[in-house]
Amino acid sequence: MKLGFYESEKWESNQSVYGEISDCLLKSNVKQKDLPVTEKPVKSGILPVWILWTLFLPLGIFLIILWISVSQDWDYCQWWQGRQKVAVTQSKTTYFLNKVTDKASSSCPYDVEDELKFDCFPQGYAEEHLCLKRGCCWSFTDKQSVPFCYYPANYALYSFVNVTHLNNSGVNGVVGYLEQIGYSGYPEDIPLLKLIATFETRSRLRVKIMDAENKRYEINVLNSLQTDDTFLPANDYDYKFSINSDTTGFSISRKENREVIFTTVGVGGFIFANQFLQISSFLPSGNIYGLGEHQDSFRHSTNWQRFSLFNHDIVPDKGRNLYGSHPFYLVMENGGMSHGVFLKNSDPMEVILQPTPAITFRALGGILDFYFFLGPTPSEVIQQYTEVIGRPAMPPYWGLGFHLCRYNYGSLNRTREIWERTRAAGIPFDVQWNDLDYMDTAKDFTYDRNKFSGLPDFVHEVHAVGMHYVPLIDPGISNAELVSEYPPYDQGIEMDVFVKNSAEPGAPPFVGKVWNTVSTVWPDFTHPNATEYWTNQLKAFHDEVSFDGAWIDMNEPSNFYSGTIDGCPATQWDNPPYTPTVVGNKLCFLTLCMSAGQFGGLHYDVHNLYGLTETMVTNFALKQITGKRPFIISRSTFPGQGHFGGHWSGDVVSDWPNLRRSITSILNYNMFGIPLVGADICGFNGNTTVALCQRWMELGAFYPFSRNHNTDDGIDQDPVALGPAVVEASRKALMIRYMLLPYLYTLFWQAHAHGDTVARPLFFEFPLDHQTYAIDTQFLWGGGLMIVPVLTESTEVVEAYLPRSLWYDFYNLELISFGGKWTVLPAPLDTIPILLRGGYILPTQAPDVTTALTRVKPFDLLVTLNETKQAIGDLYCDDGEMIDAYVLSRFNLIQFVASSSTVKSAVINWKNDETSSSVRDVTILGLSSPVSVVTVNGFPHPSFMFNRISRVLFIKDLQLPLKNPFVISYQ
């Protein structure tokens, strides 16, 4: 089917139409009297009847044909003249539409490649006449996901006017205005836009597009760094920003190699309507990551993928919008460099990836507020990203221990039983949790004084053995009690802090239902009174039950109704012109109505911020109540979450596919600036098995946040419940975790101070190795430790890709590979393969059954030399719970450097004498020659051993004070 005309074809066609019109007008002037009429026959000379029939029949047929022809021409002429008359009265919108249609018809050739088709009709029920009405091209195809209706190459609804370059004027950048010249097909196109491109730092560019005349909703809860303190000359940036006025759009390229990392020029359809914002760009490669929260491969497919970003409570599965929204992506370019893009917008959104490769953002409100991070390494991209959204919080040391929970222990006695048997098994264990069932009829800030009688005393017992306690706290507040029966509701009404039924002044609280027996209201955490209110409730409960952290769940926010018990009103917010492909096919599905009112805006705009704002308020409250570093785990997240708390991946199913997908979740959230993340070990929904839980406990020991947790209708899945095999595997893996806690804690400090990841994909360390780009079945702790879990049943070997480096076996310390190839590793049922990478020095401690007992022991150093016989490492220490210890310089930081003949330390900072402060043993891997002499600070040290087979040097009983620099020499 032909989709349109080229210019020459269009001209010829118009000439033909004009010719038909002229003929029509001529023919319409022929009158009936001018038609030929036969005379009466003369009596004399009458011809035979058959001759008369022969003469008049053809004449009759001719007259009939002539009459039909004139009538049809007259009808056609009437239609054309009527159409011309209607065209005179077209509105401005139709003028835009005709203009866009005419322009589109000139750029819809037959042979547009499928991957270049940007969807012009995402509603999913495209018809040709509706498509053409939008000024787009139409081509039917039976290929799955390829759009029938797509934008022409020169599609433009706006034109740049008054572009100004700001150079050397205190800020560098570009300001321009875009004037509407076309109609999008969506209600309320914004007629005049303002674009501000700000060159914030050498490697960070911000581009905002907003309504030039009216204020629109913008996110205001993120503490963004706007610019560096140092002003840079215009030519000193790593990027080039260009505006194209001919084909409206802008481009961003990397100066070093001219790689275009983002361009909207001639790409898709840029739309800025009140409730539909759309922008597309080509991608420099298909190696794209991020765009959470979803269950998907770590590297996304660009084969027409669609991701909806709208926080929702649902069992995780592919194709669903899950608990968090993170409109951030990272691309590995084909040359090995990396960049990132963040769209700071909290409205309902979807992101489309297509094979071009290209990306399209569709947001249902707010503004377009993009940050571009030039890297050029993936690690630097995340560092630059967390400069904007906030560096990750430093967790309390105990938070890095092992946690245990289940939904519906049912009683304090049962909770105590599980706690005691886990400790008795010798499994390292730090934190006992309780789920919803500890509450009195599911009411926040209460506990069941029958089934959980004695809970405060139990928490004191937990503290007495150096352990900690964390309860569930939901945001939903019961509102069905009589006045004075439930203070959290009464005080919320007094302080006016609950989400309102609408944005109208004086609107009553929005009422839905979660776990409460009758009905529920929700605190509005954007309200100025919310912090005081929430702090008061938490403090009152803490005065009874001295909990140590907060587990905040159901904060998407989840609702057992879709809106109220009566649904939602028929508003433009609850029924927007376009709805992304969300679970339930409507925005209010099992959450609040979008027309509900909050202090920070309509729930429509701030829905995705609910969990983040709750975490922010909870963080403040816990600091006030405990005077210590907060520990918070939230289900719902948004960029900035990591600055205040952590995340767990929700109600995953207990099966092998979810075991594997959990690695992707861990890696994604580290990229999102939330390194304190984990999945429910052994799965939450359904029944686990011994084989599955054994392998999951091994992997879960290396989640940054490590917790076993399951549902109320599943079997017990704490390690002891599943038998000796799971107990042994759990104990072995967790002992390694506790041994490596100094290294893990130092990684969290590096994330907190510099924005590094804790758990990271292989390509972060090996960006030039394209083999690493798709690997999501193994991962790294920092740069020095690789974890290779077993992810399939009945397997005792695992194949791992080892990039080019020296790799040592963690268990026997032998060199196993120079890298650059796939390697088969043994994986007995009780063992998770772990590899040490050459070039690193890992601080460790002899493990014990709690973090408190472990952290008082002397440090050991595990030195793994690389190909050049070098290694480096850091050790960060503080008291493990002080607020802002790093900012206040109340910490110790020691750097280590090793070579083929020495290990040296340097004290960078020493302001805390409360932690373990000496080095006991040093183990050095990768030496070339046997060692016969060891000296420490110039004095002989006899306590050492060299293994000639593995070529490992063991130096024992050093007792070196870390406060003083040392030099260990060997030859």
JSON list of N, CA, C and O in Angstrom, two decimals, residues 886-916:
[
{"chain": "A", "resi": 886, "resn": "TYR", "atom": "N", "xyz": [31.53, 9.71, 58.74]},
{"chain": "A", "resi": 886, "resn": "TYR", "atom": "CA", "xyz": [32.47, 10.10, 57.70]},
{"chain": "A", "resi": 886, "resn": "TYR", "atom": "C", "xyz": [32.53, 11.62, 57.56]},
{"chain": "A", "resi": 886, "resn": "TYR", "atom": "O", "xyz": [33.61, 12.21, 57.48]},
{"chain": "A", "resi": 887, "resn": "VAL", "atom": "N", "xyz": [31.37, 12.27, 57.55]},
{"chain": "A", "resi": 887, "resn": "VAL", "atom": "CA", "xyz": [31.33, 13.72, 57.40]},
{"chain": "A", "resi": 887, "resn": "VAL", "atom": "C", "xyz": [32.03, 14.40, 58.58]},
{"chain": "A", "resi": 887, "resn": "VAL", "atom": "O", "xyz": [32.75, 15.39, 58.41]},
{"chain": "A", "resi": 888, "resn": "LEU", "atom": "N", "xyz": [31.87, 13.83, 59.77]},
{"chain": "A", "resi": 888, "resn": "LEU", "atom": "CA", "xyz": [32.47, 14.41, 60.97]},
{"chain": "A", "resi": 888, "resn": "LEU", "atom": "C", "xyz": [33.90, 13.95, 61.20]},
{"chain": "A", "resi": 888, "resn": "LEU", "atom": "O", "xyz": [34.51, 14.29, 62.22]},
{"chain": "A", "resi": 889, "resn": "SER", "atom": "N", "xyz": [34.43, 13.15, 60.27]},
{"chain": "A", "resi": 889, "resn": "SER", "atom": "CA", "xyz": [35.79, 12.65, 60.34]},
{"chain": "A", "resi": 889, "resn": "SER", "atom": "C", "xyz": [36.05, 11.81, 61.59]},
{"chain": "A", "resi": 889, "resn": "SER", "atom": "O", "xyz": [37.15, 11.79, 62.12]},
{"chain": "A", "resi": 890, "resn": "ARG", "atom": "N", "xyz": [35.04, 11.05, 62.02]},
{"chain": "A", "resi": 890, "resn": "ARG", "atom": "CA", "xyz": [35.20, 10.14, 63.16]},
{"chain": "A", "resi": 890, "resn": "ARG", "atom": "C", "xyz": [35.39, 8.72, 62.65]},
{"chain": "A", "resi": 890, "resn": "ARG", "atom": "O", "xyz": [34.60, 7.82, 62.92]},
{"chain": "A", "resi": 891, "resn": "PHE", "atom": "N", "xyz": [36.43, 8.53, 61.87]},
{"chain": "A", "resi": 891, "resn": "PHE", "atom": "CA", "xyz": [36.68, 7.23, 61.26]},
{"chain": "A", "resi": 891, "resn": "PHE", "atom": "C", "xyz": [38.18, 7.01, 61.09]},
{"chain": "A", "resi": 891, "resn": "PHE", "atom": "O", "xyz": [38.98, 7.95, 61.20]},
{"chain": "A", "resi": 892, "resn": "ASN", "atom": "N", "xyz": [38.52, 5.76, 60.81]},
{"chain": "A", "resi": 892, "resn": "ASN", "atom": "CA", "xyz": [39.89, 5.39, 60.47]},
{"chain": "A", "resi": 892, "resn": "ASN", "atom": "C", "xyz": [39.92, 4.92, 59.03]},
{"chain": "A", "resi": 892, "resn": "ASN", "atom": "O", "xyz": [39.03, 4.17, 58.59]},
{"chain": "A", "resi": 893, "resn": "LEU", "atom": "N", "xyz": [40.91, 5.36, 58.29]},
{"chain": "A", "resi": 893, "resn": "LEU", "atom": "CA", "xyz": [41.09, 4.93, 56.91]},
{"chain": "A", "resi": 893, "resn": "LEU", "atom": "C", "xyz": [42.56, 4.61, 56.69]},
{"chain": "A", "resi": 893, "resn": "LEU", "atom": "O", "xyz": [43.42, 5.48, 56.88]},
{"chain": "A", "resi": 894, "resn": "ILE", "atom": "N", "xyz": [42.81, 3.35, 56.31]},
{"chain": "A", "resi": 894, "resn": "ILE", "atom": "CA", "xyz": [44.17, 2.90, 56.08]},
{"chain": "A", "resi": 894, "resn": "ILE", "atom": "C", "xyz": [44.25, 2.37, 54.66]},
{"chain": "A", "resi": 894, "resn": "ILE", "atom": "O", "xyz": [43.36, 1.64, 54.20]},
{"chain": "A", "resi": 895, "resn": "GLN", "atom": "N", "xyz": [45.29, 2.73, 53.96]},
{"chain": "A", "resi": 895, "resn": "GLN", "atom": "CA", "xyz": [45.54, 2.22, 52.61]},
{"chain": "A", "resi": 895, "resn": "GLN", "atom": "C", "xyz": [46.72, 1.26, 52.64]},
{"chain": "A", "resi": 895, "resn": "GLN", "atom": "O", "xyz": [47.70, 1.47, 53.36]},
{"chain": "A", "resi": 896, "resn": "PHE", "atom": "N", "xyz": [46.60, 0.21, 51.83]},
{"chain": "A", "resi": 896, "resn": "PHE", "atom": "CA", "xyz": [47.65, -0.81, 51.74]},
{"chain": "A", "resi": 896, "resn": "PHE", "atom": "C", "xyz": [48.15, -0.89, 50.31]},
{"chain": "A", "resi": 896, "resn": "PHE", "atom": "O", "xyz": [47.37, -0.79, 49.35]},
{"chain": "A", "resi": 897, "resn": "VAL", "atom": "N", "xyz": [49.45, -1.11, 50.16]},
{"chain": "A", "resi": 897, "resn": "VAL", "atom": "CA", "xyz": [50.07, -1.29, 48.85]},
{"chain": "A", "resi": 897, "resn": "VAL", "atom": "C", "xyz": [51.03, -2.45, 48.96]},
{"chain": "A", "resi": 897, "resn": "VAL", "atom": "O", "xyz": [51.82, -2.55, 49.92]},
{"chain": "A", "resi": 898, "resn": "ALA", "atom": "N", "xyz": [51.00, -3.35, 47.97]},
{"chain": "A", "resi": 898, "resn": "ALA", "atom": "CA", "xyz": [51.89, -4.51, 47.97]},
{"chain": "A", "resi": 898, "resn": "ALA", "atom": "C", "xyz": [52.64, -4.61, 46.66]},
{"chain": "A", "resi": 898, "resn": "ALA", "atom": "O", "xyz": [52.16, -4.15, 45.61]},
{"chain": "A", "resi": 899, "resn": "SER", "atom": "N", "xyz": [53.81, -5.22, 46.73]},
{"chain": "A", "resi": 899, "resn": "SER", "atom": "CA", "xyz": [54.61, -5.50, 45.55]},
{"chain": "A", "resi": 899, "resn": "SER", "atom": "C", "xyz": [55.17, -6.91, 45.68]},
{"chain": "A", "resi": 899, "resn": "SER", "atom": "O", "xyz": [54.77, -7.67, 46.57]},
{"chain": "A", "resi": 900, "resn": "SER", "atom": "N", "xyz": [56.11, -7.24, 44.82]},
{"chain": "A", "resi": 900, "resn": "SER", "atom": "CA", "xyz": [56.71, -8.58, 44.86]},
{"chain": "A", "resi": 900, "resn": "SER", "atom": "C", "xyz": [57.56, -8.80, 46.10]},
{"chain": "A", "resi": 900, "resn": "SER", "atom": "O", "xyz": [57.94, -9.92, 46.40]},
{"chain": "A", "resi": 901, "resn": "SER", "atom": "N", "xyz": [57.85, -7.71, 46.85]},
{"chain": "A", "resi": 901, "resn": "SER", "atom": "CA", "xyz": [58.74, -7.87, 47.99]},
{"chain": "A", "resi": 901, "resn": "SER", "atom": "C", "xyz": [58.28, -7.16, 49.26]},
{"chain": "A", "resi": 901, "resn": "SER", "atom": "O", "xyz": [58.87, -7.34, 50.31]},
{"chain": "A", "resi": 902, "resn": "THR", "atom": "N", "xyz": [57.20, -6.37, 49.20]},
{"chain": "A", "resi": 902, "resn": "THR", "atom": "CA", "xyz": [56.74, -5.64, 50.39]},
{"chain": "A", "resi": 902, "resn": "THR", "atom": "C", "xyz": [55.23, -5.51, 50.44]},
{"chain": "A", "resi": 902, "resn": "THR", "atom": "O", "xyz": [54.55, -5.55, 49.41]},
{"chain": "A", "resi": 903, "resn": "VAL", "atom": "N", "xyz": [54.74, -5.32, 51.67]},
{"chain": "A", "resi": 903, "resn": "VAL", "atom": "CA", "xyz": [53.38, -4.86, 51.93]},
{"chain": "A", "resi": 903, "resn": "VAL", "atom": "C", "xyz": [53.50, -3.68, 52.87]},
{"chain": "A", "resi": 903, "resn": "VAL", "atom": "O", "xyz": [54.11, -3.79, 53.94]},
{"chain": "A", "resi": 904, "resn": "LYS", "atom": "N", "xyz": [52.94, -2.53, 52.46]},
{"chain": "A", "resi": 904, "resn": "LYS", "atom": "CA", "xyz": [53.06, -1.31, 53.26]},
{"chain": "A", "resi": 904, "resn": "LYS", "atom": "C", "xyz": [51.67, -0.77, 53.58]},
{"chain": "A", "resi": 904, "resn": "LYS", "atom": "O", "xyz": [50.72, -0.96, 52.83]},
{"chain": "A", "resi": 905, "resn": "SER", "atom": "N", "xyz": [51.60, -0.06, 54.72]},
{"chain": "A", "resi": 905, "resn": "SER", "atom": "CA", "xyz": [50.35, 0.62, 55.09]},
{"chain": "A", "resi": 905, "resn": "SER", "atom": "C", "xyz": [50.59, 2.11, 55.20]},
{"chain": "A", "resi": 905, "resn": "SER", "atom": "O", "xyz": [51.71, 2.56, 55.49]},
{"chain": "A", "resi": 906, "resn": "ALA", "atom": "N", "xyz": [49.55, 2.90, 54.96]},
{"chain": "A", "resi": 906, "resn": "ALA", "atom": "CA", "xyz": [49.59, 4.35, 55.13]},
{"chain": "A", "resi": 906, "resn": "ALA", "atom": "C", "xyz": [48.31, 4.77, 55.83]},
{"chain": "A", "resi": 906, "resn": "ALA", "atom": "O", "xyz": [47.21, 4.37, 55.42]},
{"chain": "A", "resi": 907, "resn": "VAL", "atom": "N", "xyz": [48.43, 5.54, 56.89]},
{"chain": "A", "resi": 907, "resn": "VAL", "atom": "CA", "xyz": [47.28, 5.99, 57.66]},
{"chain": "A", "resi": 907, "resn": "VAL", "atom": "C", "xyz": [46.77, 7.30, 57.05]},
{"chain": "A", "resi": 907, "resn": "VAL", "atom": "O", "xyz": [47.44, 8.33, 57.14]},
{"chain": "A", "resi": 908, "resn": "ILE", "atom": "N", "xyz": [45.60, 7.26, 56.46]},
{"chain": "A", "resi": 908, "resn": "ILE", "atom": "CA", "xyz": [45.01, 8.44, 55.83]},
{"chain": "A", "resi": 908, "resn": "ILE", "atom": "C", "xyz": [44.22, 9.24, 56.85]},
{"chain": "A", "resi": 908, "resn": "ILE", "atom": "O", "xyz": [44.24, 10.48, 56.84]},
{"chain": "A", "resi": 909, "resn": "ASN", "atom": "N", "xyz": [43.54, 8.56, 57.75]},
{"chain": "A", "resi": 909, "resn": "ASN", "atom": "CA", "xyz": [42.77, 9.23, 58.80]},
{"chain": "A", "resi": 909, "resn": "ASN", "atom": "C", "xyz": [42.68, 8.30, 60.01]},
{"chain": "A", "resi": 909, "resn": "ASN", "atom": "O", "xyz": [42.46, 7.10, 59.85]},
{"chain": "A", "resi": 910, "resn": "TRP", "atom": "N", "xyz": [42.85, 8.86, 61.20]},
{"chain": "A", "resi": 910, "resn": "TRP", "atom": "CA", "xyz": [42.72, 8.04, 62.42]},
{"chain": "A", "resi": 910, "resn": "TRP", "atom": "C", "xyz": [42.04, 8.87, 63.49]},
{"chain": "A", "resi": 910, "resn": "TRP", "atom": "O", "xyz": [42.66, 9.71, 64.13]},
{"chain": "A", "resi": 911, "resn": "LYS", "atom": "N", "xyz": [40.75, 8.65, 63.67]},
{"chain": "A", "resi": 911, "resn": "LYS", "atom": "CA", "xyz": [39.99, 9.43, 64.63]},
{"chain": "A", "resi": 911, "resn": "LYS", "atom": "C", "xyz": [39.07, 8.56, 65.49]},
{"chain": "A", "resi": 911, "resn": "LYS", "atom": "O", "xyz": [38.17, 9.08, 66.14]},
{"chain": "A", "resi": 912, "resn": "ASN", "atom": "N", "xyz": [39.28, 7.25, 65.48]},
{"chain": "A", "resi": 912, "resn": "ASN", "atom": "CA", "xyz": [38.39, 6.36, 66.22]},
{"chain": "A", "resi": 912, "resn": "ASN", "atom": "C", "xyz": [39.20, 5.23, 66.82]},
{"chain": "A", "resi": 912, "resn": "ASN", "atom": "O", "xyz": [39.73, 4.38, 66.09]},
{"chain": "A", "resi": 913, "resn": "ASP", "atom": "N", "xyz": [39.31, 5.18, 68.13]},
{"chain": "A", "resi": 913, "resn": "ASP", "atom": "CA", "xyz": [40.06, 4.13, 68.82]},
{"chain": "A", "resi": 913, "resn": "ASP", "atom": "C", "xyz": [39.16, 3.05, 69.39]},
{"chain": "A", "resi": 913, "resn": "ASP", "atom": "O", "xyz": [39.62, 2.19, 70.14]},
{"chain": "A", "resi": 914, "resn": "GLU", "atom": "N", "xyz": [37.86, 3.08, 69.02]},
{"chain": "A", "resi": 914, "resn": "GLU", "atom": "CA", "xyz": [36.92, 2.15, 69.62]},
{"chain": "A", "resi": 914, "resn": "GLU", "atom": "C", "xyz": [36.81, 0.83, 68.86]},
{"chain": "A", "resi": 914, "resn": "GLU", "atom": "O", "xyz": [36.13, -0.08, 69.31]},
{"chain": "A", "resi": 915, "resn": "THR", "atom": "N", "xyz": [37.43, 0.71, 67.71]},
{"chain": "A", "resi": 915, "resn": "THR", "atom": "CA", "xyz": [37.33, -0.50, 66.92]},
{"chain": "A", "resi": 915, "resn": "THR", "atom": "C", "xyz": [38.61, -1.31, 67.03]},
{"chain": "A", "resi": 915, "resn": "THR", "atom": "O", "xyz": [39.62, -0.86, 67.58]},
{"chain": "A", "resi": 916, "resn": "SER", "atom": "N", "xyz": [38.57, -2.53, 66.52]},
{"chain": "A", "resi": 916, "resn": "SER", "atom": "CA", "xyz": [39.77, -3.35, 66.45]},
{"chain": "A", "resi": 916, "resn": "SER", "atom": "C", "xyz": [40.85, -2.57, 65.70]},
{"chain": "A", "resi": 916, "resn": "SER", "atom": "O", "xyz": [40.58, -1.91, 64.71]}
]
